[in-house]
Amino acid sequence: MYRETVMNRFLLVLAVIISSPALADDYLGNLSTNPYDPNSTSNPYGAGSPYNPNSINNPYGTYGSPYSNKSATNPHATDAPKLYDQSGNYRGKLSNNPYDPDSISNPYGRFGNPYSPDSINNPYGAGNPYSPDSPTNPYGSGWSIVEEE
């Protein structure tokens, strides 16, 4: 009986440690121009709030600071949050770094080139404002912003 209790407690502690948020990816909201979606970075009262510590719009937070290596606004960041569409496809890094090959701000990269079908900057490709999950659709759901640990 005593061994079963100790083993159950051990398994419970192990389960808590494994499922802790520190070991999981951080969901930061959706890159979207929809101001009504609470998960949208364009909603100043939701995920886009400048007071939210995990918002890309918070200039003092990890993901919005111009000095943080994990920031979407730092032009030298190398560990910026990643974008995923609603199907789970990788769509590049949400970064202002024009030299990062995966940055949406790299005009010569796959995810920033205005002629690439995978680019948010291509209005006829992934950035199509009529696509329901496009970040440029003002009524759409946008792409998930994830900071991978």
PDB file of C-alpha atoms in Angstrom:
ATOM      1  CA  MET A   1       0.000   0.000   0.000  1.00  0.00           C
ATOM      2  CA  TYR A   2       2.789   2.403   0.947  1.00  0.00           C
ATOM      3  CA  ARG A   3       4.706   1.640  -2.272  1.00  0.00           C
ATOM      4  CA  GLU A   4       1.612   2.258  -4.396  1.00  0.00           C
ATOM      5  CA  THR A   5       1.043   5.633  -2.730  1.00  0.00           C
ATOM      6  CA  VAL A   6       4.664   6.678  -3.236  1.00  0.00           C
ATOM      7  CA  MET A   7       4.562   5.508  -6.855  1.00  0.00           C
ATOM      8  CA  ASN A   8       1.288   7.380  -7.508  1.00  0.00           C
ATOM      9  CA  ARG A   9       2.758  10.581  -6.055  1.00  0.00           C
ATOM     10  CA  PHE A  10       5.885  10.149  -8.143  1.00  0.00           C
ATOM     11  CA  LEU A  11       3.815   9.704 -11.304  1.00  0.00           C
ATOM     12  CA  LEU A  12       1.693  12.740 -10.428  1.00  0.00           C
ATOM     13  CA  VAL A  13       4.789  14.915  -9.910  1.00  0.00           C
ATOM     14  CA  LEU A  14       6.288  13.615 -13.146  1.00  0.00           C
ATOM     15  CA  ALA A  15       3.089  14.405 -15.050  1.00  0.00           C
ATOM     16  CA  VAL A  16       3.045  17.960 -13.664  1.00  0.00           C
ATOM     17  CA  ILE A  17       6.679  18.523 -14.613  1.00  0.00           C
ATOM     18  CA  ILE A  18       6.205  17.197 -18.142  1.00  0.00           C
ATOM     19  CA  SER A  19       3.088  19.269 -18.772  1.00  0.00           C
ATOM     20  CA  SER A  20       4.476  22.483 -17.281  1.00  0.00           C
ATOM     21  CA  PRO A  21       4.317  25.523 -19.587  1.00  0.00           C
ATOM     22  CA  ALA A  22       8.048  26.134 -19.208  1.00  0.00           C
ATOM     23  CA  LEU A  23       8.713  23.030 -21.283  1.00  0.00           C
ATOM     24  CA  ALA A  24       6.018  23.675 -23.879  1.00  0.00           C
ATOM     25  CA  ASP A  25       5.777  26.071 -26.811  1.00  0.00           C
ATOM     26  CA  ASP A  26       4.311  29.494 -26.060  1.00  0.00           C
ATOM     27  CA  TYR A  27       1.279  30.538 -28.110  1.00  0.00           C
ATOM     28  CA  LEU A  28       1.448  34.330 -28.547  1.00  0.00           C
ATOM     29  CA  GLY A  29      -1.768  34.918 -30.501  1.00  0.00           C
ATOM     30  CA  ASN A  30      -2.586  35.153 -34.197  1.00  0.00           C
ATOM     31  CA  LEU A  31      -0.964  37.445 -36.730  1.00  0.00           C
ATOM     32  CA  SER A  32      -4.128  38.931 -38.152  1.00  0.00           C
ATOM     33  CA  THR A  33      -5.613  42.265 -39.202  1.00  0.00           C
ATOM     34  CA  ASN A  34      -8.951  41.286 -37.610  1.00  0.00           C
ATOM     35  CA  PRO A  35      -9.526  43.811 -34.788  1.00  0.00           C
ATOM     36  CA  TYR A  36     -12.464  41.829 -33.350  1.00  0.00           C
ATOM     37  CA  ASP A  37     -10.771  38.462 -32.827  1.00  0.00           C
ATOM     38  CA  PRO A  38      -9.517  38.234 -29.202  1.00  0.00           C
ATOM     39  CA  ASN A  39      -6.484  36.209 -30.399  1.00  0.00           C
ATOM     40  CA  SER A  40      -5.545  38.784 -33.049  1.00  0.00           C
ATOM     41  CA  THR A  41      -2.460  40.961 -32.688  1.00  0.00           C
ATOM     42  CA  SER A  42      -4.587  43.776 -34.139  1.00  0.00           C
ATOM     43  CA  ASN A  43      -6.997  43.654 -31.187  1.00  0.00           C
ATOM     44  CA  PRO A  44      -5.729  46.193 -28.618  1.00  0.00           C
ATOM     45  CA  TYR A  45      -7.780  44.525 -25.882  1.00  0.00           C
ATOM     46  CA  GLY A  46      -6.760  40.950 -26.725  1.00  0.00           C
ATOM     47  CA  ALA A  47      -3.505  39.383 -27.868  1.00  0.00           C
ATOM     48  CA  GLY A  48      -2.427  42.712 -29.344  1.00  0.00           C
ATOM     49  CA  SER A  49      -2.590  44.614 -26.075  1.00  0.00           C
ATOM     50  CA  PRO A  50       0.546  46.661 -25.385  1.00  0.00           C
ATOM     51  CA  TYR A  51       0.155  45.683 -21.712  1.00  0.00           C
ATOM     52  CA  ASN A  52       0.136  41.931 -22.341  1.00  0.00           C
ATOM     53  CA  PRO A  53       3.590  40.632 -21.318  1.00  0.00           C
ATOM     54  CA  ASN A  54       3.624  38.137 -24.233  1.00  0.00           C
ATOM     55  CA  SER A  55       2.316  40.534 -26.877  1.00  0.00           C
ATOM     56  CA  ILE A  56       4.408  41.418 -29.907  1.00  0.00           C
ATOM     57  CA  ASN A  57       3.012  44.939 -29.427  1.00  0.00           C
ATOM     58  CA  ASN A  58       4.496  45.363 -25.931  1.00  0.00           C
ATOM     59  CA  PRO A  59       7.749  47.333 -26.372  1.00  0.00           C
ATOM     60  CA  TYR A  60       8.921  46.252 -22.909  1.00  0.00           C
ATOM     61  CA  GLY A  61       8.083  42.557 -23.297  1.00  0.00           C
ATOM     62  CA  THR A  62      10.219  39.729 -24.609  1.00  0.00           C
ATOM     63  CA  TYR A  63       8.437  39.492 -27.977  1.00  0.00           C
ATOM     64  CA  GLY A  64       7.969  43.204 -28.719  1.00  0.00           C
ATOM     65  CA  SER A  65      11.169  44.754 -27.374  1.00  0.00           C
ATOM     66  CA  PRO A  66      13.516  46.239 -29.964  1.00  0.00           C
ATOM     67  CA  TYR A  67      16.422  44.692 -28.006  1.00  0.00           C
ATOM     68  CA  SER A  68      15.268  41.128 -27.301  1.00  0.00           C
ATOM     69  CA  ASN A  69      16.649  38.314 -29.464  1.00  0.00           C
ATOM     70  CA  LYS A  70      13.155  36.734 -29.363  1.00  0.00           C
ATOM     71  CA  SER A  71      11.405  39.886 -30.511  1.00  0.00           C
ATOM     72  CA  ALA A  72       9.383  40.355 -33.666  1.00  0.00           C
ATOM     73  CA  THR A  73      10.480  44.004 -33.827  1.00  0.00           C
ATOM     74  CA  ASN A  74      14.247  43.641 -33.333  1.00  0.00           C
ATOM     75  CA  PRO A  75      15.927  43.966 -36.763  1.00  0.00           C
ATOM     76  CA  HIS A  76      18.834  41.814 -35.523  1.00  0.00           C
ATOM     77  CA  ALA A  77      16.833  39.046 -33.803  1.00  0.00           C
ATOM     78  CA  THR A  78      17.740  35.498 -34.736  1.00  0.00           C
ATOM     79  CA  ASP A  79      15.288  33.628 -32.471  1.00  0.00           C
ATOM     80  CA  ALA A  80      12.031  35.374 -33.406  1.00  0.00           C
ATOM     81  CA  PRO A  81       8.609  33.696 -32.999  1.00  0.00           C
ATOM     82  CA  LYS A  82       7.484  31.353 -35.768  1.00  0.00           C
ATOM     83  CA  LEU A  83       4.300  31.519 -37.826  1.00  0.00           C
ATOM     84  CA  TYR A  84       2.022  28.592 -38.626  1.00  0.00           C
ATOM     85  CA  ASP A  85      -1.137  28.664 -40.745  1.00  0.00           C
ATOM     86  CA  GLN A  86      -4.375  26.984 -39.654  1.00  0.00           C
ATOM     87  CA  SER A  87      -3.279  23.708 -41.288  1.00  0.00           C
ATOM     88  CA  GLY A  88      -0.072  23.638 -39.233  1.00  0.00           C
ATOM     89  CA  ASN A  89       2.224  24.581 -42.127  1.00  0.00           C
ATOM     90  CA  TYR A  90       5.310  26.604 -41.204  1.00  0.00           C
ATOM     91  CA  ARG A  91       5.106  30.139 -42.672  1.00  0.00           C
ATOM     92  CA  GLY A  92       8.408  31.659 -41.552  1.00  0.00           C
ATOM     93  CA  LYS A  93       9.566  33.809 -38.655  1.00  0.00           C
ATOM     94  CA  LEU A  94       7.729  36.912 -37.511  1.00  0.00           C
ATOM     95  CA  SER A  95      10.836  39.066 -37.642  1.00  0.00           C
ATOM     96  CA  ASN A  96      12.046  42.453 -38.837  1.00  0.00           C
ATOM     97  CA  ASN A  97      15.440  40.938 -39.628  1.00  0.00           C
ATOM     98  CA  PRO A  98      15.946  41.375 -43.394  1.00  0.00           C
ATOM     99  CA  TYR A  99      18.925  38.965 -43.386  1.00  0.00           C
ATOM    100  CA  ASP A 100      17.308  35.965 -41.687  1.00  0.00           C
ATOM    101  CA  PRO A 101      16.448  33.464 -44.468  1.00  0.00           C
ATOM    102  CA  ASP A 102      13.131  32.542 -42.777  1.00  0.00           C
ATOM    103  CA  SER A 103      12.081  36.107 -41.904  1.00  0.00           C
ATOM    104  CA  ILE A 104       8.921  37.556 -43.431  1.00  0.00           C
ATOM    105  CA  SER A 105      10.947  40.782 -43.787  1.00  0.00           C
ATOM    106  CA  ASN A 106      13.618  39.241 -46.023  1.00  0.00           C
ATOM    107  CA  PRO A 107      12.716  40.422 -49.549  1.00  0.00           C
ATOM    108  CA  TYR A 108      14.810  37.639 -51.085  1.00  0.00           C
ATOM    109  CA  GLY A 109      13.719  34.795 -48.811  1.00  0.00           C
ATOM    110  CA  ARG A 110      10.942  32.276 -49.282  1.00  0.00           C
ATOM    111  CA  PHE A 111       8.620  33.873 -46.702  1.00  0.00           C
ATOM    112  CA  GLY A 112       9.303  37.560 -47.439  1.00  0.00           C
ATOM    113  CA  ASN A 113       9.695  37.690 -51.216  1.00  0.00           C
ATOM    114  CA  PRO A 114       6.631  39.389 -52.765  1.00  0.00           C
ATOM    115  CA  TYR A 115       6.732  36.879 -55.651  1.00  0.00           C
ATOM    116  CA  SER A 116       6.959  33.715 -53.555  1.00  0.00           C
ATOM    117  CA  PRO A 117       3.694  31.769 -53.183  1.00  0.00           C
ATOM    118  CA  ASP A 118       4.612  31.124 -49.503  1.00  0.00           C
ATOM    119  CA  SER A 119       5.105  34.807 -48.671  1.00  0.00           C
ATOM    120  CA  ILE A 120       2.770  36.938 -46.596  1.00  0.00           C
ATOM    121  CA  ASN A 121       3.868  39.817 -48.850  1.00  0.00           C
ATOM    122  CA  ASN A 122       2.395  38.179 -51.964  1.00  0.00           C
ATOM    123  CA  PRO A 123      -1.260  39.270 -52.355  1.00  0.00           C
ATOM    124  CA  TYR A 124      -1.840  36.419 -54.822  1.00  0.00           C
ATOM    125  CA  GLY A 125      -0.169  33.770 -52.647  1.00  0.00           C
ATOM    126  CA  ALA A 126      -0.141  33.261 -48.878  1.00  0.00           C
ATOM    127  CA  GLY A 127      -0.920  36.950 -48.277  1.00  0.00           C
ATOM    128  CA  ASN A 128      -4.173  36.844 -50.256  1.00  0.00           C
ATOM    129  CA  PRO A 129      -6.628  39.142 -48.418  1.00  0.00           C
ATOM    130  CA  TYR A 130      -9.574  36.941 -49.483  1.00  0.00           C
ATOM    131  CA  SER A 131      -8.217  33.724 -48.012  1.00  0.00           C
ATOM    132  CA  PRO A 132     -10.019  32.902 -44.718  1.00  0.00           C
ATOM    133  CA  ASP A 133      -6.819  32.191 -42.782  1.00  0.00           C
ATOM    134  CA  SER A 134      -4.644  34.900 -44.351  1.00  0.00           C
ATOM    135  CA  PRO A 135      -3.162  37.431 -41.918  1.00  0.00           C
ATOM    136  CA  THR A 136      -4.142  40.198 -44.336  1.00  0.00           C
ATOM    137  CA  ASN A 137      -7.861  39.293 -44.325  1.00  0.00           C
ATOM    138  CA  PRO A 138      -9.584  41.763 -41.957  1.00  0.00           C
ATOM    139  CA  TYR A 139     -12.240  39.158 -41.098  1.00  0.00           C
ATOM    140  CA  GLY A 140     -10.001  36.082 -41.094  1.00  0.00           C
ATOM    141  CA  SER A 141      -8.337  34.096 -38.349  1.00  0.00           C
ATOM    142  CA  GLY A 142      -4.715  34.703 -39.357  1.00  0.00           C
ATOM    143  CA  TRP A 143      -1.661  32.612 -38.540  1.00  0.00           C
ATOM    144  CA  SER A 144      -0.572  31.358 -35.139  1.00  0.00           C
ATOM    145  CA  ILE A 145       2.479  32.971 -33.566  1.00  0.00           C
ATOM    146  CA  VAL A 146       4.490  30.445 -31.565  1.00  0.00           C
ATOM    147  CA  GLU A 147       7.683  30.794 -29.563  1.00  0.00           C
ATOM    148  CA  GLU A 148       9.271  27.385 -29.621  1.00  0.00           C
ATOM    149  CA  GLU A 149      11.367  26.413 -26.619  1.00  0.00           C
TER     150      GLU A 149
END
